[in-house]
Coordinates of C-alpha atoms and ligand atoms in Angstrom, one line a residue:
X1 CA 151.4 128.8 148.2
X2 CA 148.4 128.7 150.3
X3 CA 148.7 132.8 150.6
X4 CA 148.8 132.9 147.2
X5 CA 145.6 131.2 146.5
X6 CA 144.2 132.6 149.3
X7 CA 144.8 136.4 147.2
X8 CA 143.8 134.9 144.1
X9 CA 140.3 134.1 145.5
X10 CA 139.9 137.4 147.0
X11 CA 140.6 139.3 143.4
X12 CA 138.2 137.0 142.6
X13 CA 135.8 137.6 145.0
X14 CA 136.4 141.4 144.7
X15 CA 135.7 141.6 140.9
X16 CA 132.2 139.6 141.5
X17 CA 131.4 142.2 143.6
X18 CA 132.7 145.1 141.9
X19 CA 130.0 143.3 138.5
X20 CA 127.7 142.8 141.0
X21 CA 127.7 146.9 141.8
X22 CA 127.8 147.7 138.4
X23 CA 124.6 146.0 137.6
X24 CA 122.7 147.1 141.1
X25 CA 123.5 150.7 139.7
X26 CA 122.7 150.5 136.2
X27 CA 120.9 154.1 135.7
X28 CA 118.4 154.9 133.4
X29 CA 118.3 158.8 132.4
X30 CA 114.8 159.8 134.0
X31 CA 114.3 161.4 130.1
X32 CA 113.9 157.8 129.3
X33 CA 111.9 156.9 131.7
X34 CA 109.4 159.6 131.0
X35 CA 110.1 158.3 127.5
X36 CA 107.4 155.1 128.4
X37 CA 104.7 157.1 129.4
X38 CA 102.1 158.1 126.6
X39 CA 101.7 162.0 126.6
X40 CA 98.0 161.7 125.0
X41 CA 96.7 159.3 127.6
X42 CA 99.3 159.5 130.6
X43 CA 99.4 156.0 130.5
X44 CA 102.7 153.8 131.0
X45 CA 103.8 151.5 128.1
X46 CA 106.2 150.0 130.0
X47 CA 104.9 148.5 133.6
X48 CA 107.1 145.3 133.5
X49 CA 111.1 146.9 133.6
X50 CA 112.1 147.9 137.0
X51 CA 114.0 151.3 136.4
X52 CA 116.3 152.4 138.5
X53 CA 117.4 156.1 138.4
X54 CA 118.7 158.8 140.4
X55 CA 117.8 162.7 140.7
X56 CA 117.0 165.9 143.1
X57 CA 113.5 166.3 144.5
X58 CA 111.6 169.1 143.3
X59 CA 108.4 168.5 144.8
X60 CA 106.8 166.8 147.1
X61 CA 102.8 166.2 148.3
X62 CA 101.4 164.3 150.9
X63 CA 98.4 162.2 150.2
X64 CA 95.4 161.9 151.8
X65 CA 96.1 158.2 152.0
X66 CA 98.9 158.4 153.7
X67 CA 101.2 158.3 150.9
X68 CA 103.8 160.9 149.3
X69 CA 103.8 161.7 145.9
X70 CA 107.3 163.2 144.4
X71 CA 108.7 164.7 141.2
X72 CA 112.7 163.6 140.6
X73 CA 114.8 165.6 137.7
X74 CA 117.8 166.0 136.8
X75 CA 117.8 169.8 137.4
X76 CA 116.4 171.7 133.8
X77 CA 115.0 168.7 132.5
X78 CA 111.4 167.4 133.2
X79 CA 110.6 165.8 136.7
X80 CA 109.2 162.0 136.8
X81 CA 106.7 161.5 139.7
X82 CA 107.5 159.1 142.4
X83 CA 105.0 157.4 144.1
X84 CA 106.1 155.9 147.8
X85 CA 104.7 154.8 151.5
X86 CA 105.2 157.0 154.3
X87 CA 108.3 155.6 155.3
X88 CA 110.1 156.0 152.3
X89 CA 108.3 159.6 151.7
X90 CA 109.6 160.7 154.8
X91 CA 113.3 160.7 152.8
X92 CA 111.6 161.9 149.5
X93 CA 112.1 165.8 150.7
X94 CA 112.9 168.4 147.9
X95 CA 116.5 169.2 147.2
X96 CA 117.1 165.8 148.2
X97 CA 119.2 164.1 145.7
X98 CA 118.2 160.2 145.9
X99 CA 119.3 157.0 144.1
X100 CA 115.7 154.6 143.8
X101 CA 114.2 152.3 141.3
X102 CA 110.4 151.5 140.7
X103 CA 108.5 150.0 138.2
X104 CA 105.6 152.3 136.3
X105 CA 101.8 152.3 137.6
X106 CA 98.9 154.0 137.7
X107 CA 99.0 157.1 140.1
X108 CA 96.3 160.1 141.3
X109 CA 97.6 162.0 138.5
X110 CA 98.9 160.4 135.6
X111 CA 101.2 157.3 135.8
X112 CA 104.0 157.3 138.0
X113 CA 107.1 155.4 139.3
X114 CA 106.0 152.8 142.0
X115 CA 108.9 152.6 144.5
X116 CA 110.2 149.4 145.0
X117 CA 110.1 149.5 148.6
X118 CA 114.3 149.7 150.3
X119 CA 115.6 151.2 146.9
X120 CA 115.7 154.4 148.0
X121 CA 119.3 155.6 148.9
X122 CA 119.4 159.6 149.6
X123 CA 123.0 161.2 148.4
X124 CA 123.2 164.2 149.7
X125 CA 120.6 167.0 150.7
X126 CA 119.6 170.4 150.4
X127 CA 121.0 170.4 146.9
X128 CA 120.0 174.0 145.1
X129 CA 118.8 174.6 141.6
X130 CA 117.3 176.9 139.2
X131 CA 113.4 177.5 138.1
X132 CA 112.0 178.4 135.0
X133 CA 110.2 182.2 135.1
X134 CA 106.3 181.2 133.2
X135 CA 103.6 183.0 132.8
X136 CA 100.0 182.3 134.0
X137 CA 98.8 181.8 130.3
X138 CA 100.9 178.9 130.0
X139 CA 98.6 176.8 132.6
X140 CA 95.9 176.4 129.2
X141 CA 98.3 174.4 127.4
X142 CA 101.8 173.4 129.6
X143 CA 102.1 170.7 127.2
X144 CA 105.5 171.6 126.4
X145 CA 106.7 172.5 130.0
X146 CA 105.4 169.4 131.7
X147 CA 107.1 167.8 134.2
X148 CA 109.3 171.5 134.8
X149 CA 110.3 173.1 137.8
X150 CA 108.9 176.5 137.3
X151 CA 108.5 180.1 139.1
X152 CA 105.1 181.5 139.1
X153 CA 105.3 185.4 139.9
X154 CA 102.7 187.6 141.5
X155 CA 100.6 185.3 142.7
X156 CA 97.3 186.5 145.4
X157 CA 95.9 184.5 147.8
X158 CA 91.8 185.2 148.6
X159 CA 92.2 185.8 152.6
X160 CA 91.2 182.7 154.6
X161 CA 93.1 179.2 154.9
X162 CA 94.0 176.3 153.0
X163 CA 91.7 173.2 153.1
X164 CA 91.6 169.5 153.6
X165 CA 91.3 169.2 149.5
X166 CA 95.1 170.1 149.2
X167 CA 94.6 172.2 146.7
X168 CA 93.4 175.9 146.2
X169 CA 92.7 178.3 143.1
X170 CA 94.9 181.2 143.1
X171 CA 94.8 184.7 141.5
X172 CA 97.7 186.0 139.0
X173 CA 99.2 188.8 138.1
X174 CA 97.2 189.0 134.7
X175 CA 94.1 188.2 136.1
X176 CA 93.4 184.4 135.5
X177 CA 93.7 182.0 138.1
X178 CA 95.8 179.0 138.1
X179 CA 95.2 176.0 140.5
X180 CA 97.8 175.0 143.0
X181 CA 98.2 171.5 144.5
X182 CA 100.3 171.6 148.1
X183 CA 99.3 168.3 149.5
X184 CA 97.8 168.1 152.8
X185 CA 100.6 169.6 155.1
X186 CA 99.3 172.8 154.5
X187 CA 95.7 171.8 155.5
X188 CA 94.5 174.7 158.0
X189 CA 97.0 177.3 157.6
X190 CA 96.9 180.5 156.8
X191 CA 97.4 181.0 153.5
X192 CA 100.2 183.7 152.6
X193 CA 98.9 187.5 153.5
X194 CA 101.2 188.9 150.7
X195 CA 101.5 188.7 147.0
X196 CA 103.9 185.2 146.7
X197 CA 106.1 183.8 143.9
X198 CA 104.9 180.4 143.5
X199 CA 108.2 177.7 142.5
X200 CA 106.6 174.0 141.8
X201 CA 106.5 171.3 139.4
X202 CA 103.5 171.3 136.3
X203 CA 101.3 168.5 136.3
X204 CA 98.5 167.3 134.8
X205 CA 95.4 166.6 136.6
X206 CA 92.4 165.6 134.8
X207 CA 92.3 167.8 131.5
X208 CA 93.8 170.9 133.9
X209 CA 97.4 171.9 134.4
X210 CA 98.3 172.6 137.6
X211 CA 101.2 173.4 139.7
X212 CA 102.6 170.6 142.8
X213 CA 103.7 173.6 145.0
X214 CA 107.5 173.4 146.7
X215 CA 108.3 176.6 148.1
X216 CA 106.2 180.2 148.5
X217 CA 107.8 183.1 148.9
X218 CA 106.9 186.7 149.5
X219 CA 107.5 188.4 145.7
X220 CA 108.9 191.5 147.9
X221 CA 111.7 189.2 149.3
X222 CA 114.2 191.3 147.2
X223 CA 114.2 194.4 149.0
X224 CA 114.1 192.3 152.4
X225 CA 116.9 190.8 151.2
X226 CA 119.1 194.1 150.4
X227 CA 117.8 195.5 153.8
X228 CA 119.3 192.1 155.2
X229 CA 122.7 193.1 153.0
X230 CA 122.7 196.6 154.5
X231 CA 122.6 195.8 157.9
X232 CA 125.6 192.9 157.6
X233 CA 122.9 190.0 158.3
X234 CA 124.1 187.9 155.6
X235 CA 127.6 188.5 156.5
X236 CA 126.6 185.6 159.1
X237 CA 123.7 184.1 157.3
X238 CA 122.4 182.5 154.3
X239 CA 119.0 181.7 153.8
X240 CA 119.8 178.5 152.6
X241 CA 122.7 177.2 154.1
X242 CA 124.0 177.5 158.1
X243 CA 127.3 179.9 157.9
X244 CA 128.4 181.7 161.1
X245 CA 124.6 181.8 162.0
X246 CA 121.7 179.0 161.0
X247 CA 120.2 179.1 158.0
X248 CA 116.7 181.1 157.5
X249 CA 115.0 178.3 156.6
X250 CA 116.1 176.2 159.2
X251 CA 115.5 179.1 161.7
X252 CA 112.1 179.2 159.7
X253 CA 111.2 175.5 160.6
X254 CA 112.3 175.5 163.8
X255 CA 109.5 178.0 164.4
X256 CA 106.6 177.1 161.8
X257 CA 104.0 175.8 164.4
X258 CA 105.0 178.8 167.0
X259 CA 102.0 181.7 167.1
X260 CA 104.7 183.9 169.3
X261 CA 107.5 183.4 165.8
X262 CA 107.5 187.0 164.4
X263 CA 108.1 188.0 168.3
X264 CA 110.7 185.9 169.3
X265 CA 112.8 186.7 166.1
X266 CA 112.0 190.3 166.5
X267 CA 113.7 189.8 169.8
X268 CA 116.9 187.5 168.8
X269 CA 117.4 190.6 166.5
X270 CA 117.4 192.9 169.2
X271 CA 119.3 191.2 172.0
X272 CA 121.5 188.5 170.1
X273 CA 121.9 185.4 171.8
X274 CA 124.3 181.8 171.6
X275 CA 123.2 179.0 172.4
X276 CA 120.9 177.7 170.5
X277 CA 122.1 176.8 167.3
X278 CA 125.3 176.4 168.9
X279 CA 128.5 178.3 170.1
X280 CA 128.6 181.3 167.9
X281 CA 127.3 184.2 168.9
X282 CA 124.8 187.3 167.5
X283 CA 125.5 190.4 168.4
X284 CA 122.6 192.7 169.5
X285 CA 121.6 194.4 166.7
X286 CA 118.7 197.0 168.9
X287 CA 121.0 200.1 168.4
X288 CA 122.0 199.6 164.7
X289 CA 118.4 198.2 162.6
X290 CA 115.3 200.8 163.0
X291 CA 112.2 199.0 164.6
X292 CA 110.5 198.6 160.7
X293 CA 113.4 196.8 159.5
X294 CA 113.6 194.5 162.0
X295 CA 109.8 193.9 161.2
X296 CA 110.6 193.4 157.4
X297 CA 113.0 191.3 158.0
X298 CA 111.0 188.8 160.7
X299 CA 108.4 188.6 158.1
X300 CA 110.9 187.5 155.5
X301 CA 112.9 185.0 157.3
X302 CA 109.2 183.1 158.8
X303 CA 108.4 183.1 154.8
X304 CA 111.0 180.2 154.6
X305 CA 108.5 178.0 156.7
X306 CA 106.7 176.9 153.7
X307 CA 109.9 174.8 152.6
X308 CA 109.4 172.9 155.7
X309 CA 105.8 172.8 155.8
X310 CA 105.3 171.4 152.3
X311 CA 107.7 169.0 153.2
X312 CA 106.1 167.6 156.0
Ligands
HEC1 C1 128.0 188.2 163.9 C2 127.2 187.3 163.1 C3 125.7 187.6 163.0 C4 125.1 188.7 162.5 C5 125.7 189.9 162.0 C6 123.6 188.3 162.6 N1 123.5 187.1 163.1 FE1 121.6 186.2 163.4 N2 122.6 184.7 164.3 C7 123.9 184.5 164.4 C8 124.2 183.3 165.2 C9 125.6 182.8 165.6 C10 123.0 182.8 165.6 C11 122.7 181.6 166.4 C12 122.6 182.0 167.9 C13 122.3 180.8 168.8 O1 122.9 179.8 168.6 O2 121.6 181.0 169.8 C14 122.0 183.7 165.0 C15 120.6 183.4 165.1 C16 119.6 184.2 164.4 C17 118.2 183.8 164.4 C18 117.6 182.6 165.0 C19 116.9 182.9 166.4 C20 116.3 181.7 167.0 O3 115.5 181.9 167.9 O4 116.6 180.5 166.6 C21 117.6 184.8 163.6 C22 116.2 184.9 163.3 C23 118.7 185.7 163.2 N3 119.9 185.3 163.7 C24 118.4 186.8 162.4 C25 119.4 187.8 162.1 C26 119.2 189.0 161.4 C27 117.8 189.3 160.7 C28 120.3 189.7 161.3 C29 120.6 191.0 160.7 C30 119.7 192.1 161.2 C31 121.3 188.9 162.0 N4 120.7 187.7 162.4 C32 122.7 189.2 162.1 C33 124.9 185.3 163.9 C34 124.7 186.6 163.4

């Protein structure tokens, strides 16, 4: 008898918490959170209803103030922008997929989705998705692409390096220029020396669009690519993701504050190595990939440390 009621208060007990789950989860699509901001004024309607909702990072840019804005979608649709501490930023990386809930504010551009501060759950990481090709004329009126993860092609750099403002006008392949925002991580660098494809989420800002920068990439990285096809380098790698060998980008961060990088991965491709990514083993590659490729290729695996520096 007294087992019996002991069961009976555990199923119970068990569907409390199972309602209790239910409601801590309720999701609301990000489409209808957006849905509360006013296009015309960028103001929210709604400030009072704490939303909870989940998505991948597409963005990120870290404030001058110490804080990290984000943009969340649900890949293809439009990205909400996240407003957190530096604690919680720190977890607001892109390709993170996250769980968090906010209320709507007032942000530096546009309003935005405060984070309640311990909401934020992160689900898994370095989840992929695609862009959306645009063109440079699109930046007079984005209206219609706001909020979207986009590719811009082409894209020249005027030789010096990026500033304390975060932000920096850039040249296009048709001529007009197009203003990108990249937070202050990249504060001092060097900007890119080659024409770059530009993927980042349109914004906003003032009466301008602009594009919050997540990734540069050399536009020539296709033929590096195919060289790194010929020569049976991605029969061990991905750029992405760690397969026999680590992944490009992570190879990429590992060096980004390193003066000596293009070296040093000049010289894993010639000698091979273990060690340091763990147990499995390059072979040298000296006799088999002519001195130029090698060179290509150095170049287009450090290009993967602008993932990791705009997520800093
Ligand atoms: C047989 C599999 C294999 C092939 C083929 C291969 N790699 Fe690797 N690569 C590895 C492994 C395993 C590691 C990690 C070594 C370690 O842990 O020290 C590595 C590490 C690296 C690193 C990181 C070096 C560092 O200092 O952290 C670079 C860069 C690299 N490979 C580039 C290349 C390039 C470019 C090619 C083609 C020319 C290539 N690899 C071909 C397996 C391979």
């Amino acid at each position: 008898m007294k087992n019996h009621i002991t069961i009976r208060l555990k199923t119970a007990a068990a569907v409390l918490m199972v309602g209790a789950l239910c409601m801590a989860h309720a999701q609301t699509p990000i489409k209808d959170v957006l849905a509360q901001i006013d296009p015309a004024t960028g103001k929210a309607k709604d400030t009072a209803t704490e939303f909870s909702v989940s998505g991948v990072v597409a963005a990120k840019l870290a404030l001058p103030d110490q804080k990290v804005l984000a943009f969340v979608h649900t890949p293809g649709e439009p990205a909400l922008a996240v407003l957190a501490d530096a604690k919680d930023g720190a977890r607001l990386l892109p390709r993170n997929v996250l769980k968090l809930a906010g209320r709507l504010g007032e942000g530096p551009i546009g309003a935005v989705l405060v984070l309640s501060p311990g909401s934020l759950s992160v689900m898994e990481s370095n989840k992929m998705f695609a862009s959306v090709p645009v063109s440079e004329t699109l930046f007079k009126d984005a209206t219609a692409l706001a909020g979207r993860y986009v590719q811009l092609t082409n894209v020249t750099f005027a030789p010096g390096k990026f500033d304390v403002s975060g932000k920096i006008k850039v040249k296009c392949a048709e001529g007009s220029e197009v203003t990108l925002l990249l937070g202050k991580a990249a504060a001092n660098r060097d900007v890119p020396g080659e024409t770059t494809d530009v993927f980042g989420v349109i914004v906003k800002s003032g009466n301008e669009w602009q594009l919050a920068v997540a990734r540069l990439l050399p536009a020539t990285r296709k033929q590096s690519q195919a060289i790194a096809e010929k020569r049976m380098c991605l029969s061990c790698h991905n750029p992405d993701t760690y397969q026999v060998g680590p992944a490009y980008r992570d190879v990429a961060a590992k060096y980004r504050n390193d003066p000596e990088a293009i070296g040093k991965l000049i010289a894993q491709m010639e000698n091979g190595g273990t060690g340091k990514w763990g147990t499995n083993v390059m072979i040298p590659l000296k006799a088999l990939v002519p001195p130029e490729e090698m060179k290509t290729l150095a170049h287009w695996v450090y290009s993967y440390r602008w993932d990791a520096l705009l997520a800093e």
